[in-house]
Short mmCIF file of C-alpha atoms in Angstrom, two decimals:
data_model
loop_
_atom_site.label_atom_id
_atom_site.label_comp_id
_atom_site.label_asym_id
_atom_site.label_seq_id
_atom_site.Cartn_x
_atom_site.Cartn_y
_atom_site.Cartn_z
CA UNK A 448 -145.19 117.56 -102.91
CA UNK A 449 -146.69 115.26 -106.06
CA UNK A 450 -150.76 114.71 -106.30
CA UNK A 451 -152.03 111.95 -103.85
CA UNK A 452 -152.49 109.78 -107.29
CA UNK A 453 -149.02 110.53 -109.28
CA UNK A 454 -147.83 109.18 -106.30
CA UNK A 455 -150.28 106.21 -106.47
CA UNK A 456 -149.42 105.68 -109.84
CA UNK A 457 -145.77 105.70 -109.18
CA UNK A 458 -146.69 102.81 -105.95
CA UNK A 459 -148.73 100.34 -108.91
CA UNK A 460 -145.24 101.02 -110.69
CA UNK A 461 -143.08 99.47 -108.53
CA UNK A 462 -146.07 96.39 -107.42
CA UNK A 463 -146.07 95.93 -111.44
CA UNK A 464 -142.75 95.71 -111.60
CA UNK A 465 -142.46 93.54 -108.00
CA UNK A 466 -140.70 95.43 -105.70
CA UNK A 467 -143.58 94.93 -103.24
CA UNK A 468 -141.36 95.38 -100.49
CA UNK A 469 -140.74 99.16 -102.08
CA UNK A 470 -144.36 99.63 -102.96
CA UNK A 471 -145.42 99.08 -98.69
CA UNK A 472 -142.64 101.14 -97.22
CA UNK A 473 -143.35 103.59 -100.09
CA UNK A 474 -147.36 103.75 -98.83
CA UNK A 475 -146.15 103.58 -95.07
CA UNK A 476 -144.57 107.14 -95.50
CA UNK A 477 -147.66 108.31 -97.29
CA UNK A 478 -149.54 107.18 -94.58
CA UNK A 479 -147.79 108.93 -92.34
CA UNK A 480 -148.75 113.05 -94.38
CA UNK A 481 -152.16 111.24 -95.54
CA UNK A 482 -153.72 108.83 -92.33
CA UNK A 483 -157.52 107.82 -93.59
CA UNK A 484 -156.16 107.43 -97.53
CA UNK A 485 -158.96 104.52 -97.72
CA UNK A 486 -157.28 104.43 -101.43
CA UNK A 487 -153.88 103.82 -99.99
CA UNK A 488 -154.87 101.42 -96.75
CA UNK A 489 -156.48 99.27 -99.51
CA UNK A 490 -153.70 98.98 -101.54
CA UNK A 491 -151.18 98.45 -98.23
CA UNK A 492 -153.54 95.26 -97.56
CA UNK A 493 -153.56 94.12 -100.65
CA UNK A 494 -149.60 94.54 -101.20
CA UNK A 495 -148.81 93.22 -97.62
CA UNK A 496 -151.16 89.77 -98.62
CA UNK A 497 -149.00 89.47 -102.17
CA UNK A 498 -145.18 90.08 -100.32
CA UNK A 499 -146.47 87.87 -97.11
CA UNK A 500 -147.40 85.24 -100.46
CA UNK A 501 -143.92 86.06 -102.30
CA UNK A 502 -141.99 85.28 -99.26
CA UNK A 503 -143.76 81.58 -98.36
CA UNK A 504 -143.51 80.89 -102.23
CA UNK A 505 -139.56 81.68 -102.33
CA UNK A 506 -139.37 80.10 -98.74
CA UNK A 507 -140.77 76.72 -100.37
CA UNK A 508 -138.77 76.75 -103.02
CA UNK A 509 -135.45 77.05 -101.20
CA UNK A 510 -136.92 74.23 -98.99
CA UNK A 511 -137.01 71.74 -102.00
CA UNK A 512 -134.92 73.17 -104.04
CA UNK A 513 -136.57 74.41 -107.47
CA UNK A 514 -135.02 76.80 -109.23
CA UNK A 515 -136.65 80.13 -109.66
CA UNK A 516 -136.18 82.04 -113.08
CA UNK A 517 -135.66 85.59 -113.41
#
């Protein structure tokens, strides 16, 4: 198994690429193996909030017919 720090870097890369849902799934799998990891728990909370914001923005864009770029 890879080092925890390497896995956290991969998770951070996923978030930078805009894949917060995938990053959250990766964190959940890691938390099964390392349940008391404070860095993982902090990232999960942060990314979860960001993911919720993303979903809300998408819902508002769909509601008001705003075209998304990218």
